[in-house]
Amino acid sequence: KEILESVIFTTVEHPEAVGVVYILHYNKLTARVPFMTEQLKTARLTGIFVTRDPDIVPDEERQCLGPGRIMVQDDSSPRPVSVKEDSLSIKHLAVAYRILQKREEVAMILEDDVFVSPSLWEDWSALKWELNVIPWSIVSVGSCYNHRLPRGEQLTEHIWFTQVMRCGHGYAINQAGASHIFNALPLQAPIDLQINSAAVGQLAFGGFPDNVKNVRWDPAQASTAAQILWVDPPLIFQWPPDVVRSLHEDLTLTASQS
């Protein structure tokens, strides 16, 4: 609790905001603040930047998070979780803790290196109609590393049941999802893989996306485990800056012509 309460929440208001998003920011990457602020302005969103000052994770905090945390990407060899990954995990957990304390119904959480569509909130609002008929905990709304073709089970036109996070850089979470994340502590891995354990009771390492191929929806499990869904097509992207810039120009041009 003390670690999570050390996290700083700074609000950047939009005068005509249609929605609010949390932005998880690493202080040393200063260029990302104006990058995200400009996107929020275009999308008419108020941003709550989630930071620490100083943005470090002392050894005693790392031990508190959970001993023996590892990272495995596809078929690579296990490695210890890095300090930067721990810093990011703390911010994810701090937002989950905040929405439980403030009884926020739903929070949209973005990391500070994503491309945000100018119509993000309008698209998300439209998707809520599909989510209204599904007990859910966490909805992955982003795409990275070409993770764009969900498997698992398609529940509605745009919603897939997967029980595996696409990535941790963009997702919506509700009160049930936040509770499930804390029930899965201590941390065993970086936050996106850790969230998987809140859904399936174990870490989902390797084989992505084959490890969601045979997942099937069971509404009866909604009260005992996190229900992870994917949005397809994704609403945000985490790509290199040159690709992000060209996408931004294309979509901005399209929006101006419509």
mmCIF file of C-alpha atoms in Angstrom:
data_model
loop_
_atom_site.group_PDB
_atom_site.id
_atom_site.type_symbol
_atom_site.label_atom_id
_atom_site.label_comp_id
_atom_site.label_asym_id
_atom_site.label_seq_id
_atom_site.Cartn_x
_atom_site.Cartn_y
_atom_site.Cartn_z
ATOM 1 C CA LYS A 1 0.000 0.000 0.000
ATOM 2 C CA GLU A 2 2.794 2.428 0.858
ATOM 3 C CA ILE A 3 4.467 1.795 -2.502
ATOM 4 C CA LEU A 4 1.252 2.408 -4.436
ATOM 5 C CA GLU A 5 0.436 5.561 -2.504
ATOM 6 C CA SER A 6 3.825 7.014 -3.496
ATOM 7 C CA VAL A 7 2.632 7.225 -7.101
ATOM 8 C CA ILE A 8 1.748 10.730 -8.355
ATOM 9 C CA PHE A 9 -1.379 11.495 -10.398
ATOM 10 C CA THR A 10 -1.227 14.735 -12.417
ATOM 11 C CA THR A 11 -4.271 15.808 -14.425
ATOM 12 C CA VAL A 12 -3.970 17.636 -17.749
ATOM 13 C CA GLU A 13 -7.451 18.991 -18.408
ATOM 14 C CA HIS A 14 -9.035 19.332 -21.821
ATOM 15 C CA PRO A 15 -11.614 22.170 -21.862
ATOM 16 C CA GLU A 16 -13.976 20.157 -24.079
ATOM 17 C CA ALA A 17 -13.090 16.683 -22.834
ATOM 18 C CA VAL A 18 -15.259 13.779 -23.933
ATOM 19 C CA GLY A 19 -13.444 11.329 -21.657
ATOM 20 C CA VAL A 20 -10.560 10.674 -19.274
ATOM 21 C CA VAL A 21 -7.601 8.309 -19.653
ATOM 22 C CA TYR A 22 -4.694 7.378 -17.408
ATOM 23 C CA ILE A 23 -1.221 7.738 -18.959
ATOM 24 C CA LEU A 24 1.579 5.715 -17.350
ATOM 25 C CA HIS A 25 4.767 7.733 -17.757
ATOM 26 C CA TYR A 26 8.452 7.082 -17.049
ATOM 27 C CA ASN A 27 9.934 10.425 -15.982
ATOM 28 C CA LYS A 28 13.287 10.002 -17.697
ATOM 29 C CA LEU A 29 11.623 9.776 -21.125
ATOM 30 C CA THR A 30 10.701 13.451 -21.202
ATOM 31 C CA ALA A 31 9.813 13.619 -24.905
ATOM 32 C CA ARG A 32 6.830 11.367 -24.329
ATOM 33 C CA VAL A 33 4.864 13.973 -22.365
ATOM 34 C CA PRO A 34 4.387 16.458 -25.244
ATOM 35 C CA PHE A 35 3.905 13.495 -27.616
ATOM 36 C CA MET A 36 0.984 12.203 -25.541
ATOM 37 C CA THR A 37 -0.358 15.646 -24.624
ATOM 38 C CA GLU A 38 -0.751 16.590 -28.281
ATOM 39 C CA GLN A 39 -2.598 13.358 -29.006
ATOM 40 C CA LEU A 40 -4.912 13.850 -26.051
ATOM 41 C CA LYS A 41 -5.678 17.342 -27.293
ATOM 42 C CA THR A 42 -6.603 16.023 -30.746
ATOM 43 C CA ALA A 43 -8.764 13.268 -29.259
ATOM 44 C CA ARG A 44 -10.394 15.725 -26.794
ATOM 45 C CA LEU A 45 -9.347 13.711 -23.764
ATOM 46 C CA THR A 46 -8.302 14.720 -20.276
ATOM 47 C CA GLY A 47 -5.147 12.832 -19.328
ATOM 48 C CA ILE A 48 -4.124 11.773 -15.837
ATOM 49 C CA PHE A 49 -0.357 11.213 -15.960
ATOM 50 C CA VAL A 50 0.831 8.518 -13.555
ATOM 51 C CA THR A 51 4.444 8.986 -12.398
ATOM 52 C CA ARG A 52 6.892 8.645 -9.514
ATOM 53 C CA ASP A 53 9.455 11.191 -8.360
ATOM 54 C CA PRO A 54 12.154 10.023 -8.226
ATOM 55 C CA ASP A 55 11.202 7.309 -10.696
ATOM 56 C CA ILE A 56 13.284 4.561 -9.129
ATOM 57 C CA VAL A 57 12.475 1.242 -7.477
ATOM 58 C CA PRO A 58 14.771 0.508 -4.512
ATOM 59 C CA ASP A 59 15.738 -3.079 -3.755
ATOM 60 C CA GLU A 60 13.461 -3.236 -0.720
ATOM 61 C CA GLU A 61 10.472 -2.276 -2.874
ATOM 62 C CA ARG A 62 11.410 -4.845 -5.483
ATOM 63 C CA GLN A 63 11.469 -7.544 -2.819
ATOM 64 C CA CYS A 64 8.073 -6.390 -1.588
ATOM 65 C CA LEU A 65 6.601 -6.718 -5.082
ATOM 66 C CA GLY A 66 7.429 -10.419 -5.103
ATOM 67 C CA PRO A 67 10.611 -12.501 -5.146
ATOM 68 C CA GLY A 68 11.805 -14.385 -8.212
ATOM 69 C CA ARG A 69 9.930 -12.479 -10.889
ATOM 70 C CA ILE A 70 10.874 -13.551 -14.422
ATOM 71 C CA MET A 71 10.224 -12.515 -18.004
ATOM 72 C CA VAL A 72 9.868 -14.942 -20.891
ATOM 73 C CA GLN A 73 9.061 -13.728 -24.410
ATOM 74 C CA ASP A 74 7.956 -16.493 -26.777
ATOM 75 C CA ASP A 75 10.754 -19.102 -26.865
ATOM 76 C CA SER A 76 13.467 -16.978 -25.258
ATOM 77 C CA SER A 77 15.275 -17.974 -22.091
ATOM 78 C CA PRO A 78 13.882 -16.657 -18.780
ATOM 79 C CA ARG A 79 15.468 -13.490 -17.432
ATOM 80 C CA PRO A 80 14.897 -11.442 -14.275
ATOM 81 C CA VAL A 81 12.324 -8.658 -14.489
ATOM 82 C CA SER A 82 14.064 -5.296 -14.982
ATOM 83 C CA VAL A 83 13.820 -2.245 -12.725
ATOM 84 C CA LYS A 84 11.974 -0.342 -15.478
ATOM 85 C CA GLU A 85 9.440 -3.180 -15.787
ATOM 86 C CA ASP A 86 8.921 -3.057 -12.014
ATOM 87 C CA SER A 87 8.412 0.722 -12.176
ATOM 88 C CA LEU A 88 5.758 0.236 -14.841
ATOM 89 C CA SER A 89 4.064 -2.537 -12.867
ATOM 90 C CA ILE A 90 3.807 -0.268 -9.824
ATOM 91 C CA LYS A 91 1.997 2.364 -11.909
ATOM 92 C CA HIS A 92 -0.441 -0.184 -13.327
ATOM 93 C CA LEU A 93 -1.169 -1.441 -9.821
ATOM 94 C CA ALA A 94 -1.514 2.117 -8.521
ATOM 95 C CA VAL A 95 -4.270 2.864 -11.032
ATOM 96 C CA ALA A 96 -6.082 -0.363 -10.108
ATOM 97 C CA TYR A 97 -5.773 0.605 -6.444
ATOM 98 C CA ARG A 98 -7.026 4.130 -7.160
ATOM 99 C CA ILE A 99 -10.165 3.028 -9.000
ATOM 100 C CA LEU A 100 -11.017 0.659 -6.154
ATOM 101 C CA GLN A 101 -10.514 3.402 -3.573
ATOM 102 C CA LYS A 102 -12.470 5.984 -5.581
ATOM 103 C CA ARG A 103 -15.064 3.437 -6.770
ATOM 104 C CA GLU A 104 -14.523 4.378 -10.410
ATOM 105 C CA GLU A 105 -16.618 2.091 -12.588
ATOM 106 C CA VAL A 106 -14.175 1.864 -15.506
ATOM 107 C CA ALA A 107 -10.698 3.238 -16.224
ATOM 108 C CA MET A 108 -8.869 3.443 -19.553
ATOM 109 C CA ILE A 109 -5.134 2.876 -19.027
ATOM 110 C CA LEU A 110 -2.517 3.763 -21.662
ATOM 111 C CA GLU A 111 1.256 3.646 -21.568
ATOM 112 C CA ASP A 112 3.116 6.736 -22.764
ATOM 113 C CA ASP A 113 4.331 5.428 -26.130
ATOM 114 C CA VAL A 114 1.091 4.683 -27.943
ATOM 115 C CA PHE A 115 -0.635 6.223 -30.936
ATOM 116 C CA VAL A 116 -4.140 7.367 -29.996
ATOM 117 C CA SER A 117 -6.840 7.638 -32.644
ATOM 118 C CA PRO A 118 -8.623 11.031 -32.706
ATOM 119 C CA SER A 119 -11.878 9.084 -32.300
ATOM 120 C CA LEU A 120 -10.692 6.850 -29.433
ATOM 121 C CA TRP A 121 -13.430 7.818 -26.987
ATOM 122 C CA GLU A 122 -16.202 7.725 -29.564
ATOM 123 C CA ASP A 123 -15.076 4.241 -30.636
ATOM 124 C CA TRP A 124 -14.829 3.096 -27.021
ATOM 125 C CA SER A 125 -18.299 4.477 -26.253
ATOM 126 C CA ALA A 126 -19.725 2.521 -29.182
ATOM 127 C CA LEU A 127 -18.057 -0.671 -27.945
ATOM 128 C CA LYS A 128 -19.729 -0.308 -24.550
ATOM 129 C CA TRP A 129 -23.001 -1.362 -26.158
ATOM 130 C CA GLU A 130 -21.421 -4.710 -27.021
ATOM 131 C CA LEU A 131 -19.834 -5.027 -23.573
ATOM 132 C CA ASN A 132 -23.137 -4.411 -21.816
ATOM 133 C CA VAL A 133 -24.210 -8.003 -22.466
ATOM 134 C CA ILE A 134 -20.895 -9.590 -21.375
ATOM 135 C CA PRO A 135 -19.525 -9.987 -17.832
ATOM 136 C CA TRP A 136 -15.997 -8.628 -18.250
ATOM 137 C CA SER A 137 -13.001 -7.521 -16.188
ATOM 138 C CA ILE A 138 -10.305 -6.299 -18.597
ATOM 139 C CA VAL A 139 -10.544 -5.282 -22.254
ATOM 140 C CA SER A 140 -7.358 -5.025 -24.303
ATOM 141 C CA VAL A 141 -7.870 -2.144 -26.748
ATOM 142 C CA GLY A 142 -4.363 -1.867 -28.236
ATOM 143 C CA SER A 143 -2.057 -3.679 -30.609
ATOM 144 C CA CYS A 144 1.714 -4.113 -30.757
ATOM 145 C CA TYR A 145 4.179 -6.437 -32.487
ATOM 146 C CA ASN A 146 1.473 -7.387 -35.001
ATOM 147 C CA HIS A 147 -0.775 -8.888 -32.313
ATOM 148 C CA ARG A 148 -3.847 -8.031 -34.322
ATOM 149 C CA LEU A 149 -5.649 -11.275 -35.126
ATOM 150 C CA PRO A 150 -7.345 -12.677 -32.034
ATOM 151 C CA ARG A 151 -8.084 -16.299 -31.567
ATOM 152 C CA GLY A 152 -10.087 -17.633 -28.685
ATOM 153 C CA GLU A 153 -13.838 -17.160 -29.103
ATOM 154 C CA GLN A 154 -15.626 -14.299 -30.832
ATOM 155 C CA LEU A 155 -18.466 -13.044 -28.626
ATOM 156 C CA THR A 156 -19.721 -10.046 -30.608
ATOM 157 C CA GLU A 157 -18.813 -8.263 -33.808
ATOM 158 C CA HIS A 158 -15.765 -6.584 -32.230
ATOM 159 C CA ILE A 159 -15.163 -8.483 -28.968
ATOM 160 C CA TRP A 160 -13.127 -11.668 -28.514
ATOM 161 C CA PHE A 161 -12.690 -13.752 -25.374
ATOM 162 C CA THR A 162 -9.009 -14.667 -24.964
ATOM 163 C CA GLN A 163 -7.949 -14.814 -21.273
ATOM 164 C CA VAL A 164 -4.560 -13.490 -22.400
ATOM 165 C CA MET A 165 -3.467 -9.858 -22.562
ATOM 166 C CA ARG A 166 -2.411 -8.646 -25.986
ATOM 167 C CA CYS A 167 -0.076 -6.184 -24.241
ATOM 168 C CA GLY A 168 -0.243 -3.914 -21.215
ATOM 169 C CA HIS A 169 0.007 -0.653 -23.152
ATOM 170 C CA GLY A 170 -3.709 -0.088 -23.637
ATOM 171 C CA TYR A 171 -6.690 -1.566 -21.819
ATOM 172 C CA ALA A 172 -9.886 -0.781 -19.958
ATOM 173 C CA ILE A 173 -10.455 -2.191 -16.500
ATOM 174 C CA ASN A 174 -13.438 -2.209 -14.165
ATOM 175 C CA GLN A 175 -13.826 -2.830 -10.444
ATOM 176 C CA ALA A 176 -13.903 -6.614 -10.893
ATOM 177 C CA GLY A 177 -10.736 -6.526 -12.991
ATOM 178 C CA ALA A 178 -8.878 -4.430 -10.418
ATOM 179 C CA SER A 179 -9.871 -6.824 -7.636
ATOM 180 C CA HIS A 180 -8.755 -9.860 -9.626
ATOM 181 C CA ILE A 181 -5.347 -8.276 -10.282
ATOM 182 C CA PHE A 182 -4.741 -7.780 -6.570
ATOM 183 C CA ASN A 183 -5.958 -11.296 -5.806
ATOM 184 C CA ALA A 184 -3.236 -12.614 -8.143
ATOM 185 C CA LEU A 185 -0.386 -10.913 -6.238
ATOM 186 C CA PRO A 186 2.521 -11.156 -5.515
ATOM 187 C CA LEU A 187 3.995 -10.211 -8.874
ATOM 188 C CA GLN A 188 5.598 -13.058 -10.761
ATOM 189 C CA ALA A 189 6.309 -11.263 -14.063
ATOM 190 C CA PRO A 190 5.891 -7.941 -15.909
ATOM 191 C CA ILE A 191 2.387 -6.569 -15.519
ATOM 192 C CA ASP A 192 0.879 -7.746 -18.820
ATOM 193 C CA LEU A 193 1.892 -11.346 -18.168
ATOM 194 C CA GLN A 194 0.931 -10.962 -14.520
ATOM 195 C CA ILE A 195 -2.603 -9.979 -15.513
ATOM 196 C CA ASN A 196 -2.889 -13.284 -17.359
ATOM 197 C CA SER A 197 -2.518 -15.091 -14.049
ATOM 198 C CA ALA A 198 -5.549 -13.204 -12.740
ATOM 199 C CA ALA A 199 -7.535 -14.849 -15.526
ATOM 200 C CA VAL A 200 -6.143 -18.369 -15.798
ATOM 201 C CA GLY A 201 -4.422 -18.862 -12.435
ATOM 202 C CA GLN A 202 -0.954 -19.167 -13.953
ATOM 203 C CA LEU A 203 1.430 -17.176 -16.106
ATOM 204 C CA ALA A 204 0.856 -17.543 -19.842
ATOM 205 C CA PHE A 205 4.425 -17.614 -21.148
ATOM 206 C CA GLY A 206 5.343 -18.344 -24.746
ATOM 207 C CA GLY A 207 3.343 -19.594 -27.714
ATOM 208 C CA PHE A 208 1.435 -16.346 -28.281
ATOM 209 C CA PRO A 209 -1.120 -16.332 -29.825
ATOM 210 C CA ASP A 210 -1.405 -20.146 -29.949
ATOM 211 C CA ASN A 211 -2.064 -20.248 -26.216
ATOM 212 C CA VAL A 212 -5.500 -18.678 -26.750
ATOM 213 C CA LYS A 213 -6.539 -20.809 -29.717
ATOM 214 C CA ASN A 214 -8.834 -23.133 -27.787
ATOM 215 C CA VAL A 215 -10.139 -20.745 -25.100
ATOM 216 C CA ARG A 216 -13.922 -20.862 -24.765
ATOM 217 C CA TRP A 217 -16.279 -18.474 -23.007
ATOM 218 C CA ASP A 218 -17.879 -19.697 -19.782
ATOM 219 C CA PRO A 219 -20.007 -17.006 -18.077
ATOM 220 C CA ALA A 220 -20.051 -19.053 -14.861
ATOM 221 C CA GLN A 221 -16.356 -18.270 -14.329
ATOM 222 C CA ALA A 222 -16.851 -14.496 -14.338
ATOM 223 C CA SER A 223 -17.195 -14.309 -10.550
ATOM 224 C CA THR A 224 -14.047 -16.324 -9.776
ATOM 225 C CA ALA A 225 -11.489 -15.215 -12.400
ATOM 226 C CA ALA A 226 -10.730 -12.165 -14.496
ATOM 227 C CA GLN A 227 -12.403 -12.178 -17.901
ATOM 228 C CA ILE A 228 -9.961 -10.804 -20.497
ATOM 229 C CA LEU A 229 -11.390 -9.628 -23.809
ATOM 230 C CA TRP A 230 -9.816 -8.200 -26.965
ATOM 231 C CA VAL A 231 -11.147 -5.469 -29.207
ATOM 232 C CA ASP A 232 -10.694 -6.077 -32.913
ATOM 233 C CA PRO A 233 -9.814 -3.920 -34.744
ATOM 234 C CA PRO A 234 -7.689 -2.321 -32.007
ATOM 235 C CA LEU A 235 -8.274 1.286 -30.957
ATOM 236 C CA ILE A 236 -4.637 2.236 -30.255
ATOM 237 C CA PHE A 237 -1.230 1.123 -31.549
ATOM 238 C CA GLN A 238 2.241 0.821 -30.060
ATOM 239 C CA TRP A 239 4.635 1.119 -32.988
ATOM 240 C CA PRO A 240 7.933 2.844 -33.814
ATOM 241 C CA PRO A 241 7.698 6.658 -34.114
ATOM 242 C CA ASP A 242 8.095 6.756 -37.895
ATOM 243 C CA VAL A 243 5.137 4.431 -38.386
ATOM 244 C CA VAL A 244 3.113 6.234 -35.724
ATOM 245 C CA ARG A 245 3.738 9.554 -37.444
ATOM 246 C CA SER A 246 2.547 8.319 -40.832
ATOM 247 C CA LEU A 247 -0.536 6.729 -39.289
ATOM 248 C CA HIS A 248 -1.280 9.971 -37.452
ATOM 249 C CA GLU A 249 -1.033 11.972 -40.672
ATOM 250 C CA ASP A 250 -3.248 9.524 -42.553
ATOM 251 C CA LEU A 251 -5.955 9.368 -39.911
ATOM 252 C CA THR A 252 -5.906 13.103 -39.261
ATOM 253 C CA LEU A 253 -6.295 13.741 -42.978
ATOM 254 C CA THR A 254 -9.151 11.241 -43.165
ATOM 255 C CA ALA A 255 -10.904 12.846 -40.190
ATOM 256 C CA SER A 256 -10.567 16.332 -41.698
ATOM 257 C CA GLN A 257 -12.095 15.153 -44.980
ATOM 258 C CA SER A 258 -15.052 13.400 -43.375
#
